[in-house]
Amino acid sequence: GDWTCSCKSPAAGTASTGAAASCTHDECVANGATCTDANQECADPTSGTDAARGDWTCSCKSPAAGTASTGAAAACTQDECVHGGGNDQCVSAGQTCSDPNTA
């Protein structure tokens, strides 16, 4: 009796001798390249369970900002007035900062 069960990708877990393996599902294992290819982070809020599918998201890495997107790369922008120090320079000169490259 030395047979084992193994999880099928993208599930991961520990093989058990003579019994079913304990498998968990992390959608970022299967779909994370969608996020990393766009320089974003993948999150699966239900990682470790088989309860939900299709709920993984990509989110922007700081200093970029944007709305997390389910199942696709997020639309990220980097506002240099917010994260690039431009606002401090403008405000200290009594001016308003505007970054034309942000949406």
PDB file of N, CA and C in Angstrom:
ATOM      1  N   GLY A   1       0.792  -1.198   0.000  1.00  0.00           N
ATOM      2  CA  GLY A   1       0.000   0.000   0.000  1.00  0.00           C
ATOM      3  C   GLY A   1       0.834   1.261   0.000  1.00  0.00           C
ATOM      4  N   ASP A   2       1.698   1.466  -1.002  1.00  0.00           N
ATOM      5  CA  ASP A   2       2.469   2.702  -1.015  1.00  0.00           C
ATOM      6  C   ASP A   2       2.027   3.659  -2.112  1.00  0.00           C
ATOM      7  N   TRP A   3       0.796   3.496  -2.610  1.00  0.00           N
ATOM      8  CA  TRP A   3       0.286   4.399  -3.633  1.00  0.00           C
ATOM      9  C   TRP A   3      -0.088   5.736  -3.011  1.00  0.00           C
ATOM     10  N   THR A   4      -0.010   6.783  -3.830  1.00  0.00           N
ATOM     11  CA  THR A   4      -0.346   8.124  -3.336  1.00  0.00           C
ATOM     12  C   THR A   4      -1.248   8.847  -4.330  1.00  0.00           C
ATOM     13  N   CYS A   5      -1.975   9.785  -3.842  1.00  0.00           N
ATOM     14  CA  CYS A   5      -2.763  10.708  -4.664  1.00  0.00           C
ATOM     15  C   CYS A   5      -2.031  12.046  -4.675  1.00  0.00           C
ATOM     16  N   SER A   6      -2.048  12.706  -5.832  1.00  0.00           N
ATOM     17  CA  SER A   6      -1.412  14.013  -5.961  1.00  0.00           C
ATOM     18  C   SER A   6      -2.420  15.022  -6.494  1.00  0.00           C
ATOM     19  N   CYS A   7      -2.263  16.247  -6.104  1.00  0.00           N
ATOM     20  CA  CYS A   7      -3.136  17.318  -6.569  1.00  0.00           C
ATOM     21  C   CYS A   7      -2.822  17.632  -8.022  1.00  0.00           C
ATOM     22  N   LYS A   8      -3.852  18.011  -8.770  1.00  0.00           N
ATOM     23  CA  LYS A   8      -3.663  18.443 -10.153  1.00  0.00           C
ATOM     24  C   LYS A   8      -3.498  19.957 -10.159  1.00  0.00           C
ATOM     25  N   SER A   9      -2.522  20.433 -10.931  1.00  0.00           N
ATOM     26  CA  SER A   9      -2.287  21.866 -11.051  1.00  0.00           C
ATOM     27  C   SER A   9      -3.547  22.544 -11.590  1.00  0.00           C
ATOM     28  N   PRO A  10      -3.931  23.717 -11.090  1.00  0.00           N
ATOM     29  CA  PRO A  10      -3.155  24.599 -10.225  1.00  0.00           C
ATOM     30  C   PRO A  10      -3.346  24.352  -8.738  1.00  0.00           C
ATOM     31  N   ALA A  11      -4.060  23.308  -8.358  1.00  0.00           N
ATOM     32  CA  ALA A  11      -4.191  22.993  -6.937  1.00  0.00           C
ATOM     33  C   ALA A  11      -2.851  22.497  -6.417  1.00  0.00           C
ATOM     34  N   ALA A  12      -2.627  22.695  -5.145  1.00  0.00           N
ATOM     35  CA  ALA A  12      -1.385  22.252  -4.520  1.00  0.00           C
ATOM     36  C   ALA A  12      -1.730  21.618  -3.182  1.00  0.00           C
ATOM     37  N   GLY A  13      -0.879  20.738  -2.746  1.00  0.00           N
ATOM     38  CA  GLY A  13      -1.111  20.112  -1.458  1.00  0.00           C
ATOM     39  C   GLY A  13      -0.165  18.964  -1.229  1.00  0.00           C
ATOM     40  N   THR A  14      -0.382  18.285  -0.138  1.00  0.00           N
ATOM     41  CA  THR A  14       0.483  17.199   0.290  1.00  0.00           C
ATOM     42  C   THR A  14      -0.078  15.868  -0.170  1.00  0.00           C
ATOM     43  N   ALA A  15       0.770  15.080  -0.811  1.00  0.00           N
ATOM     44  CA  ALA A  15       0.370  13.742  -1.218  1.00  0.00           C
ATOM     45  C   ALA A  15       0.208  12.875   0.018  1.00  0.00           C
ATOM     46  N   SER A  16      -0.783  12.022  -0.026  1.00  0.00           N
ATOM     47  CA  SER A  16      -1.043  11.126   1.092  1.00  0.00           C
ATOM     48  C   SER A  16      -0.884   9.690   0.624  1.00  0.00           C
ATOM     49  N   THR A  17      -0.223   8.887   1.429  1.00  0.00           N
ATOM     50  CA  THR A  17      -0.067   7.468   1.107  1.00  0.00           C
ATOM     51  C   THR A  17      -1.370   6.751   1.441  1.00  0.00           C
ATOM     52  N   GLY A  18      -1.938   6.100   0.423  1.00  0.00           N
ATOM     53  CA  GLY A  18      -3.135   5.311   0.632  1.00  0.00           C
ATOM     54  C   GLY A  18      -4.399   6.110   0.849  1.00  0.00           C
ATOM     55  N   ALA A  19      -4.388   7.391   0.515  1.00  0.00           N
ATOM     56  CA  ALA A  19      -5.575   8.224   0.713  1.00  0.00           C
ATOM     57  C   ALA A  19      -5.520   9.421  -0.236  1.00  0.00           C
ATOM     58  N   ALA A  20      -6.631  10.097  -0.358  1.00  0.00           N
ATOM     59  CA  ALA A  20      -6.675  11.304  -1.183  1.00  0.00           C
ATOM     60  C   ALA A  20      -5.794  12.388  -0.563  1.00  0.00           C
ATOM     61  N   ALA A  21      -5.140  13.160  -1.415  1.00  0.00           N
ATOM     62  CA  ALA A  21      -4.305  14.268  -0.946  1.00  0.00           C
ATOM     63  C   ALA A  21      -5.186  15.408  -0.453  1.00  0.00           C
ATOM     64  N   SER A  22      -4.625  16.234   0.400  1.00  0.00           N
ATOM     65  CA  SER A  22      -5.311  17.431   0.857  1.00  0.00           C
ATOM     66  C   SER A  22      -4.897  18.568  -0.075  1.00  0.00           C
ATOM     67  N   CYS A  23      -5.795  18.954  -0.969  1.00  0.00           N
ATOM     68  CA  CYS A  23      -5.471  19.938  -2.009  1.00  0.00           C
ATOM     69  C   CYS A  23      -6.154  21.272  -1.746  1.00  0.00           C
ATOM     70  N   THR A  24      -5.462  22.334  -2.051  1.00  0.00           N
ATOM     71  CA  THR A  24      -6.044  23.671  -2.005  1.00  0.00           C
ATOM     72  C   THR A  24      -5.844  24.324  -3.362  1.00  0.00           C
ATOM     73  N   HIS A  25      -6.684  25.278  -3.657  1.00  0.00           N
ATOM     74  CA  HIS A  25      -6.669  25.921  -4.966  1.00  0.00           C
ATOM     75  C   HIS A  25      -6.304  27.389  -4.809  1.00  0.00           C
ATOM     76  N   ASP A  26      -5.287  27.837  -5.538  1.00  0.00           N
ATOM     77  CA  ASP A  26      -4.893  29.248  -5.556  1.00  0.00           C
ATOM     78  C   ASP A  26      -4.893  29.680  -7.019  1.00  0.00           C
ATOM     79  N   GLU A  27      -5.866  30.504  -7.380  1.00  0.00           N
ATOM     80  CA  GLU A  27      -5.991  30.915  -8.774  1.00  0.00           C
ATOM     81  C   GLU A  27      -4.809  31.747  -9.256  1.00  0.00           C
ATOM     82  N   CYS A  28      -4.039  32.322  -8.343  1.00  0.00           N
ATOM     83  CA  CYS A  28      -2.858  33.086  -8.750  1.00  0.00           C
ATOM     84  C   CYS A  28      -1.764  32.164  -9.271  1.00  0.00           C
ATOM     85  N   VAL A  29      -1.779  30.899  -8.867  1.00  0.00           N
ATOM     86  CA  VAL A  29      -0.812  29.950  -9.409  1.00  0.00           C
ATOM     87  C   VAL A  29      -1.074  29.772 -10.902  1.00  0.00           C
ATOM     88  N   ALA A  30      -2.338  29.639 -11.266  1.00  0.00           N
ATOM     89  CA  ALA A  30      -2.700  29.420 -12.665  1.00  0.00           C
ATOM     90  C   ALA A  30      -2.761  30.703 -13.474  1.00  0.00           C
ATOM     91  N   ASN A  31      -3.150  31.817 -12.844  1.00  0.00           N
ATOM     92  CA  ASN A  31      -3.430  33.049 -13.579  1.00  0.00           C
ATOM     93  C   ASN A  31      -2.504  34.210 -13.243  1.00  0.00           C
ATOM     94  N   GLY A  32      -1.574  34.008 -12.334  1.00  0.00           N
ATOM     95  CA  GLY A  32      -0.737  35.105 -11.850  1.00  0.00           C
ATOM     96  C   GLY A  32       0.065  35.818 -12.915  1.00  0.00           C
ATOM     97  N   ALA A  33       0.416  35.128 -14.006  1.00  0.00           N
ATOM     98  CA  ALA A  33       1.205  35.772 -15.064  1.00  0.00           C
ATOM     99  C   ALA A  33       0.463  36.957 -15.675  1.00  0.00           C
ATOM    100  N   THR A  34      -0.868  36.897 -15.674  1.00  0.00           N
ATOM    101  CA  THR A  34      -1.656  38.027 -16.177  1.00  0.00           C
ATOM    102  C   THR A  34      -1.290  39.286 -15.399  1.00  0.00           C
ATOM    103  N   CYS A  35      -1.104  39.147 -14.104  1.00  0.00           N
ATOM    104  CA  CYS A  35      -0.760  40.291 -13.259  1.00  0.00           C
ATOM    105  C   CYS A  35       0.728  40.624 -13.343  1.00  0.00           C
ATOM    106  N   THR A  36       1.577  39.622 -13.169  1.00  0.00           N
ATOM    107  CA  THR A  36       3.014  39.896 -13.138  1.00  0.00           C
ATOM    108  C   THR A  36       3.522  40.426 -14.472  1.00  0.00           C
ATOM    109  N   ASP A  37       2.933  40.001 -15.582  1.00  0.00           N
ATOM    110  CA  ASP A  37       3.331  40.523 -16.890  1.00  0.00           C
ATOM    111  C   ASP A  37       3.024  42.012 -17.014  1.00  0.00           C
ATOM    112  N   ALA A  38       2.060  42.495 -16.237  1.00  0.00           N
ATOM    113  CA  ALA A  38       1.700  43.913 -16.233  1.00  0.00           C
ATOM    114  C   ALA A  38       2.317  44.640 -15.038  1.00  0.00           C
ATOM    115  N   ASN A  39       3.299  44.002 -14.362  1.00  0.00           N
ATOM    116  CA  ASN A  39       3.951  44.553 -13.172  1.00  0.00           C
ATOM    117  C   ASN A  39       2.947  44.855 -12.062  1.00  0.00           C
ATOM    118  N   GLN A  40       2.036  43.912 -11.858  1.00  0.00           N
ATOM    119  CA  GLN A  40       1.016  44.040 -10.827  1.00  0.00           C
ATOM    120  C   GLN A  40       1.067  42.819  -9.911  1.00  0.00           C
ATOM    121  N   GLU A  41       0.296  42.866  -8.835  1.00  0.00           N
ATOM    122  CA  GLU A  41       0.251  41.782  -7.869  1.00  0.00           C
ATOM    123  C   GLU A  41      -1.057  41.024  -7.997  1.00  0.00           C
ATOM    124  N   CYS A  42      -0.987  39.713  -7.846  1.00  0.00           N
ATOM    125  CA  CYS A  42      -2.160  38.857  -7.910  1.00  0.00           C
ATOM    126  C   CYS A  42      -2.612  38.523  -6.493  1.00  0.00           C
ATOM    127  N   ALA A  43      -3.905  38.494  -6.284  1.00  0.00           N
ATOM    128  CA  ALA A  43      -4.475  38.100  -4.994  1.00  0.00           C
ATOM    129  C   ALA A  43      -5.682  37.213  -5.235  1.00  0.00           C
ATOM    130  N   ASP A  44      -5.757  36.142  -4.493  1.00  0.00           N
ATOM    131  CA  ASP A  44      -6.902  35.239  -4.533  1.00  0.00           C
ATOM    132  C   ASP A  44      -7.489  35.213  -3.129  1.00  0.00           C
ATOM    133  N   PRO A  45      -8.581  35.942  -2.901  1.00  0.00           N
ATOM    134  CA  PRO A  45      -9.131  36.045  -1.544  1.00  0.00           C
ATOM    135  C   PRO A  45      -9.627  34.719  -0.979  1.00  0.00           C
ATOM    136  N   THR A  46      -9.863  33.743  -1.846  1.00  0.00           N
ATOM    137  CA  THR A  46     -10.335  32.449  -1.363  1.00  0.00           C
ATOM    138  C   THR A  46      -9.279  31.368  -1.575  1.00  0.00           C
ATOM    139  N   SER A  47      -8.016  31.760  -1.647  1.00  0.00           N
ATOM    140  CA  SER A  47      -6.929  30.797  -1.795  1.00  0.00           C
ATOM    141  C   SER A  47      -6.982  29.820  -0.627  1.00  0.00           C
ATOM    142  N   GLY A  48      -6.754  28.580  -0.939  1.00  0.00           N
ATOM    143  CA  GLY A  48      -6.777  27.572   0.114  1.00  0.00           C
ATOM    144  C   GLY A  48      -8.115  26.894   0.268  1.00  0.00           C
ATOM    145  N   THR A  49      -9.088  27.340  -0.507  1.00  0.00           N
ATOM    146  CA  THR A  49     -10.402  26.704  -0.454  1.00  0.00           C
ATOM    147  C   THR A  49     -10.826  26.360  -1.872  1.00  0.00           C
ATOM    148  N   ASP A  50     -11.794  25.532  -1.986  1.00  0.00           N
ATOM    149  CA  ASP A  50     -12.389  25.241  -3.282  1.00  0.00           C
ATOM    150  C   ASP A  50     -13.758  25.906  -3.393  1.00  0.00           C
ATOM    151  N   ALA A  51     -14.022  26.840  -2.485  1.00  0.00           N
ATOM    152  CA  ALA A  51     -15.348  27.451  -2.397  1.00  0.00           C
ATOM    153  C   ALA A  51     -15.639  28.422  -3.539  1.00  0.00           C
ATOM    154  N   ALA A  52     -14.653  29.133  -4.009  1.00  0.00           N
ATOM    155  CA  ALA A  52     -14.914  30.168  -5.012  1.00  0.00           C
ATOM    156  C   ALA A  52     -13.913  30.074  -6.146  1.00  0.00           C
ATOM    157  N   ARG A  53     -14.384  30.345  -7.317  1.00  0.00           N
ATOM    158  CA  ARG A  53     -13.536  30.383  -8.509  1.00  0.00           C
ATOM    159  C   ARG A  53     -13.831  31.700  -9.228  1.00  0.00           C
ATOM    160  N   GLY A  54     -12.817  32.216  -9.893  1.00  0.00           N
ATOM    161  CA  GLY A  54     -13.012  33.435 -10.670  1.00  0.00           C
ATOM    162  C   GLY A  54     -12.999  34.697  -9.846  1.00  0.00           C
ATOM    163  N   ASP A  55     -12.443  34.645  -8.626  1.00  0.00           N
ATOM    164  CA  ASP A  55     -12.437  35.835  -7.776  1.00  0.00           C
ATOM    165  C   ASP A  55     -11.037  36.417  -7.573  1.00  0.00           C
ATOM    166  N   TRP A  56     -10.056  35.930  -8.363  1.00  0.00           N
ATOM    167  CA  TRP A  56      -8.696  36.467  -8.246  1.00  0.00           C
ATOM    168  C   TRP A  56      -8.633  37.839  -8.886  1.00  0.00           C
ATOM    169  N   THR A  57      -7.759  38.685  -8.365  1.00  0.00           N
ATOM    170  CA  THR A  57      -7.638  40.050  -8.878  1.00  0.00           C
ATOM    171  C   THR A  57      -6.175  40.436  -9.079  1.00  0.00           C
ATOM    172  N   CYS A  58      -5.978  41.383  -9.987  1.00  0.00           N
ATOM    173  CA  CYS A  58      -4.692  42.050 -10.154  1.00  0.00           C
ATOM    174  C   CYS A  58      -4.824  43.423  -9.511  1.00  0.00           C
ATOM    175  N   SER A  59      -3.769  43.849  -8.840  1.00  0.00           N
ATOM    176  CA  SER A  59      -3.784  45.196  -8.277  1.00  0.00           C
ATOM    177  C   SER A  59      -2.450  45.878  -8.561  1.00  0.00           C
ATOM    178  N   CYS A  60      -2.493  47.187  -8.604  1.00  0.00           N
ATOM    179  CA  CYS A  60      -1.330  48.001  -8.932  1.00  0.00           C
ATOM    180  C   CYS A  60      -0.306  47.947  -7.807  1.00  0.00           C
ATOM    181  N   LYS A  61       0.968  47.994  -8.180  1.00  0.00           N
ATOM    182  CA  LYS A  61       2.041  48.097  -7.201  1.00  0.00           C
ATOM    183  C   LYS A  61       2.317  49.576  -6.960  1.00  0.00           C
ATOM    184  N   SER A  62       2.548  49.934  -5.719  1.00  0.00           N
ATOM    185  CA  SER A  62       2.880  51.311  -5.368  1.00  0.00           C
ATOM    186  C   SER A  62       4.168  51.714  -6.091  1.00  0.00           C
ATOM    187  N   PRO A  63       4.299  52.905  -6.598  1.00  0.00           N
ATOM    188  CA  PRO A  63       3.442  54.054  -6.372  1.00  0.00           C
ATOM    189  C   PRO A  63       2.291  54.192  -7.357  1.00  0.00           C
ATOM    190  N   ALA A  64       2.111  53.261  -8.254  1.00  0.00           N
ATOM    191  CA  ALA A  64       0.980  53.338  -9.181  1.00  0.00           C
ATOM    192  C   ALA A  64      -0.317  53.121  -8.410  1.00  0.00           C
ATOM    193  N   ALA A  65      -1.383  53.637  -8.938  1.00  0.00           N
ATOM    194  CA  ALA A  65      -2.689  53.495  -8.305  1.00  0.00           C
ATOM    195  C   ALA A  65      -3.714  53.120  -9.360  1.00  0.00           C
ATOM    196  N   GLY A  66      -4.747  52.464  -8.931  1.00  0.00           N
ATOM    197  CA  GLY A  66      -5.814  52.067  -9.842  1.00  0.00           C
ATOM    198  C   GLY A  66      -6.722  51.074  -9.169  1.00  0.00           C
ATOM    199  N   THR A  67      -7.775  50.723  -9.851  1.00  0.00           N
ATOM    200  CA  THR A  67      -8.769  49.821  -9.305  1.00  0.00           C
ATOM    201  C   THR A  67      -8.388  48.381  -9.615  1.00  0.00           C
ATOM    202  N   ALA A  68      -8.468  47.534  -8.596  1.00  0.00           N
ATOM    203  CA  ALA A  68      -8.211  46.111  -8.807  1.00  0.00           C
ATOM    204  C   ALA A  68      -9.231  45.576  -9.793  1.00  0.00           C
ATOM    205  N   SER A  69      -8.773  44.664 -10.614  1.00  0.00           N
ATOM    206  CA  SER A  69      -9.621  44.110 -11.653  1.00  0.00           C
ATOM    207  C   SER A  69      -9.702  42.597 -11.485  1.00  0.00           C
ATOM    208  N   THR A  70     -10.917  42.061 -11.522  1.00  0.00           N
ATOM    209  CA  THR A  70     -11.097  40.620 -11.382  1.00  0.00           C
ATOM    210  C   THR A  70     -10.839  39.941 -12.716  1.00  0.00           C
ATOM    211  N   GLY A  71      -9.906  39.011 -12.732  1.00  0.00           N
ATOM    212  CA  GLY A  71      -9.646  38.208 -13.912  1.00  0.00           C
ATOM    213  C   GLY A  71      -8.886  38.893 -15.029  1.00  0.00           C
ATOM    214  N   ALA A  72      -8.352  40.079 -14.788  1.00  0.00           N
ATOM    215  CA  ALA A  72      -7.599  40.804 -15.812  1.00  0.00           C
ATOM    216  C   ALA A  72      -6.657  41.784 -15.128  1.00  0.00           C
ATOM    217  N   ALA A  73      -5.693  42.282 -15.871  1.00  0.00           N
ATOM    218  CA  ALA A  73      -4.794  43.290 -15.312  1.00  0.00           C
ATOM    219  C   ALA A  73      -5.584  44.557 -14.999  1.00  0.00           C
ATOM    220  N   ALA A  74      -5.211  45.219 -13.921  1.00  0.00           N
ATOM    221  CA  ALA A  74      -5.865  46.457 -13.513  1.00  0.00           C
ATOM    222  C   ALA A  74      -5.395  47.619 -14.381  1.00  0.00           C
ATOM    223  N   ALA A  75      -6.176  48.682 -14.416  1.00  0.00           N
ATOM    224  CA  ALA A  75      -5.786  49.910 -15.110  1.00  0.00           C
ATOM    225  C   ALA A  75      -5.041  50.776 -14.105  1.00  0.00           C
ATOM    226  N   CYS A  76      -3.725  50.803 -14.216  1.00  0.00           N
ATOM    227  CA  CYS A  76      -2.894  51.515 -13.244  1.00  0.00           C
ATOM    228  C   CYS A  76      -2.331  52.798 -13.842  1.00  0.00           C
ATOM    229  N   THR A  77      -2.258  53.812 -13.030  1.00  0.00           N
ATOM    230  CA  THR A  77      -1.615  55.059 -13.419  1.00  0.00           C
ATOM    231  C   THR A  77      -0.716  55.506 -12.279  1.00  0.00           C
ATOM    232  N   GLN A  78       0.256  56.307 -12.595  1.00  0.00           N
ATOM    233  CA  GLN A  78       1.129  56.847 -11.576  1.00  0.00           C
ATOM    234  C   GLN A  78       1.028  58.355 -11.633  1.00  0.00           C
ATOM    235  N   ASP A  79       0.349  58.920 -10.655  1.00  0.00           N
ATOM    236  CA  ASP A  79       0.179  60.361 -10.561  1.00  0.00           C
ATOM    237  C   ASP A  79       1.374  60.934  -9.822  1.00  0.00           C
ATOM    238  N   GLU A  80       2.232  61.639 -10.566  1.00  0.00           N
ATOM    239  CA  GLU A  80       3.437  62.185  -9.966  1.00  0.00           C
ATOM    240  C   GLU A  80       3.153  63.304  -8.966  1.00  0.00           C
ATOM    241  N   CYS A  81       1.959  63.850  -9.016  1.00  0.00           N
ATOM    242  CA  CYS A  81       1.595  64.841  -8.009  1.00  0.00           C
ATOM    243  C   CYS A  81       1.325  64.160  -6.671  1.00  0.00           C
ATOM    244  N   VAL A  82       0.827  62.929  -6.732  1.00  0.00           N
ATOM    245  CA  VAL A  82       0.516  62.195  -5.512  1.00  0.00           C
ATOM    246  C   VAL A  82       1.737  61.449  -5.000  1.00  0.00           C
ATOM    247  N   HIS A  83       2.478  60.776  -5.889  1.00  0.00           N
ATOM    248  CA  HIS A  83       3.568  59.903  -5.473  1.00  0.00           C
ATOM    249  C   HIS A  83       4.946  60.332  -5.949  1.00  0.00           C
ATOM    250  N   GLY A  84       5.052  61.406  -6.689  1.00  0.00           N
ATOM    251  CA  GLY A  84       6.351  61.778  -7.232  1.00  0.00           C
ATOM    252  C   GLY A  84       6.971  63.015  -6.617  1.00  0.00           C
ATOM    253  N   GLY A  85       6.330  63.588  -5.625  1.00  0.00           N
ATOM    254  CA  GLY A  85       6.881  64.765  -4.983  1.00  0.00           C
ATOM    255  C   GLY A  85       6.531  66.078  -5.665  1.00  0.00           C
ATOM    256  N   GLY A  86       5.836  65.993  -6.792  1.00  0.00           N
ATOM    257  CA  GLY A  86       5.479  67.215  -7.511  1.00  0.00           C
ATOM    258  C   GLY A  86       4.554  68.118  -6.726  1.00  0.00           C
ATOM    259  N   ASN A  87       3.631  67.526  -5.990  1.00  0.00           N
ATOM    260  CA  ASN A  87       2.660  68.328  -5.252  1.00  0.00           C
ATOM    261  C   ASN A  87       3.336  69.182  -4.187  1.00  0.00           C
ATOM    262  N   ASP A  88       4.324  68.613  -3.486  1.00  0.00           N
ATOM    263  CA  ASP A  88       5.018  69.375  -2.435  1.00  0.00           C
ATOM    264  C   ASP A  88       5.694  70.605  -3.015  1.00  0.00           C
ATOM    265  N   GLN A  89       6.334  70.450  -4.167  1.00  0.00           N
ATOM    266  CA  GLN A  89       7.018  71.581  -4.783  1.00  0.00           C
ATOM    267  C   GLN A  89       6.025  72.647  -5.230  1.00  0.00           C
ATOM    268  N   CYS A  90       4.902  72.204  -5.807  1.00  0.00           N
ATOM    269  CA  CYS A  90       3.904  73.170  -6.268  1.00  0.00           C
ATOM    270  C   CYS A  90       3.264  73.897  -5.095  1.00  0.00           C
ATOM    271  N   VAL A  91       2.867  73.135  -4.067  1.00  0.00           N
ATOM    272  CA  VAL A  91       2.196  73.732  -2.910  1.00  0.00           C
ATOM    273  C   VAL A  91       3.121  74.713  -2.206  1.00  0.00           C
ATOM    274  N   SER A  92       4.392  74.369  -2.068  1.00  0.00           N
ATOM    275  CA  SER A  92       5.321  75.283  -1.396  1.00  0.00           C
ATOM    276  C   SER A  92       5.503  76.574  -2.180  1.00  0.00           C
ATOM    277  N   ALA A  93       5.211  76.533  -3.488  1.00  0.00           N
ATOM    278  CA  ALA A  93       5.295  77.739  -4.311  1.00  0.00           C
ATOM    279  C   ALA A  93       3.927  78.398  -4.458  1.00  0.00           C
ATOM    280  N   GLY A  94       2.924  77.897  -3.712  1.00  0.00           N
ATOM    281  CA  GLY A  94       1.573  78.468  -3.789  1.00  0.00           C
ATOM    282  C   GLY A  94       0.857  78.111  -5.071  1.00  0.00           C
ATOM    283  N   GLN A  95       1.196  76.969  -5.663  1.00  0.00           N
ATOM    284  CA  GLN A  95       0.610  76.550  -6.938  1.00  0.00           C
ATOM    285  C   GLN A  95      -0.114  75.213  -6.805  1.00  0.00           C
ATOM    286  N   THR A  96      -0.750  74.806  -7.880  1.00  0.00           N
ATOM    287  CA  THR A  96      -1.469  73.539  -7.935  1.00  0.00           C
ATOM    288  C   THR A  96      -0.736  72.593  -8.863  1.00  0.00           C
ATOM    289  N   CYS A  97      -0.632  71.341  -8.457  1.00  0.00           N
ATOM    290  CA  CYS A  97       0.070  70.326  -9.256  1.00  0.00           C
ATOM    291  C   CYS A  97      -0.922  69.609 -10.171  1.00  0.00           C
ATOM    292  N   SER A  98      -0.505  69.360 -11.395  1.00  0.00           N
ATOM    293  CA  SER A  98      -1.306  68.610 -12.367  1.00  0.00           C
ATOM    294  C   SER A  98      -0.376  67.737 -13.180  1.00  0.00           C
ATOM    295  N   ASP A  99      -0.671  66.434 -13.248  1.00  0.00           N
ATOM    296  CA  ASP A  99       0.131  65.503 -14.034  1.00  0.00           C
ATOM    297  C   ASP A  99      -0.682  65.119 -15.261  1.00  0.00           C
ATOM    298  N   PRO A 100      -0.283  65.573 -16.445  1.00  0.00           N
ATOM    299  CA  PRO A 100      -1.070  65.313 -17.658  1.00  0.00           C
ATOM    300  C   PRO A 100      -1.048  63.858 -18.122  1.00  0.00           C
ATOM    301  N   ASN A 101      -0.162  63.044 -17.523  1.00  0.00           N
ATOM    302  CA  ASN A 101      -0.065  61.647 -17.945  1.00  0.00           C
ATOM    303  C   ASN A 101      -0.932  60.696 -17.138  1.00  0.00           C
ATOM    304  N   THR A 102      -1.796  61.227 -16.288  1.00  0.00           N
ATOM    305  CA  THR A 102      -2.707  60.370 -15.517  1.00  0.00           C
ATOM    306  C   THR A 102      -4.101  60.532 -16.061  1.00  0.00           C
ATOM    307  N   ALA A 103      -4.851  59.453 -15.954  1.00  0.00           N
ATOM    308  CA  ALA A 103      -6.233  59.492 -16.455  1.00  0.00           C
ATOM    309  C   ALA A 103      -7.187  59.781 -15.333  1.00  0.00           C
TER     310      ALA A 103
END
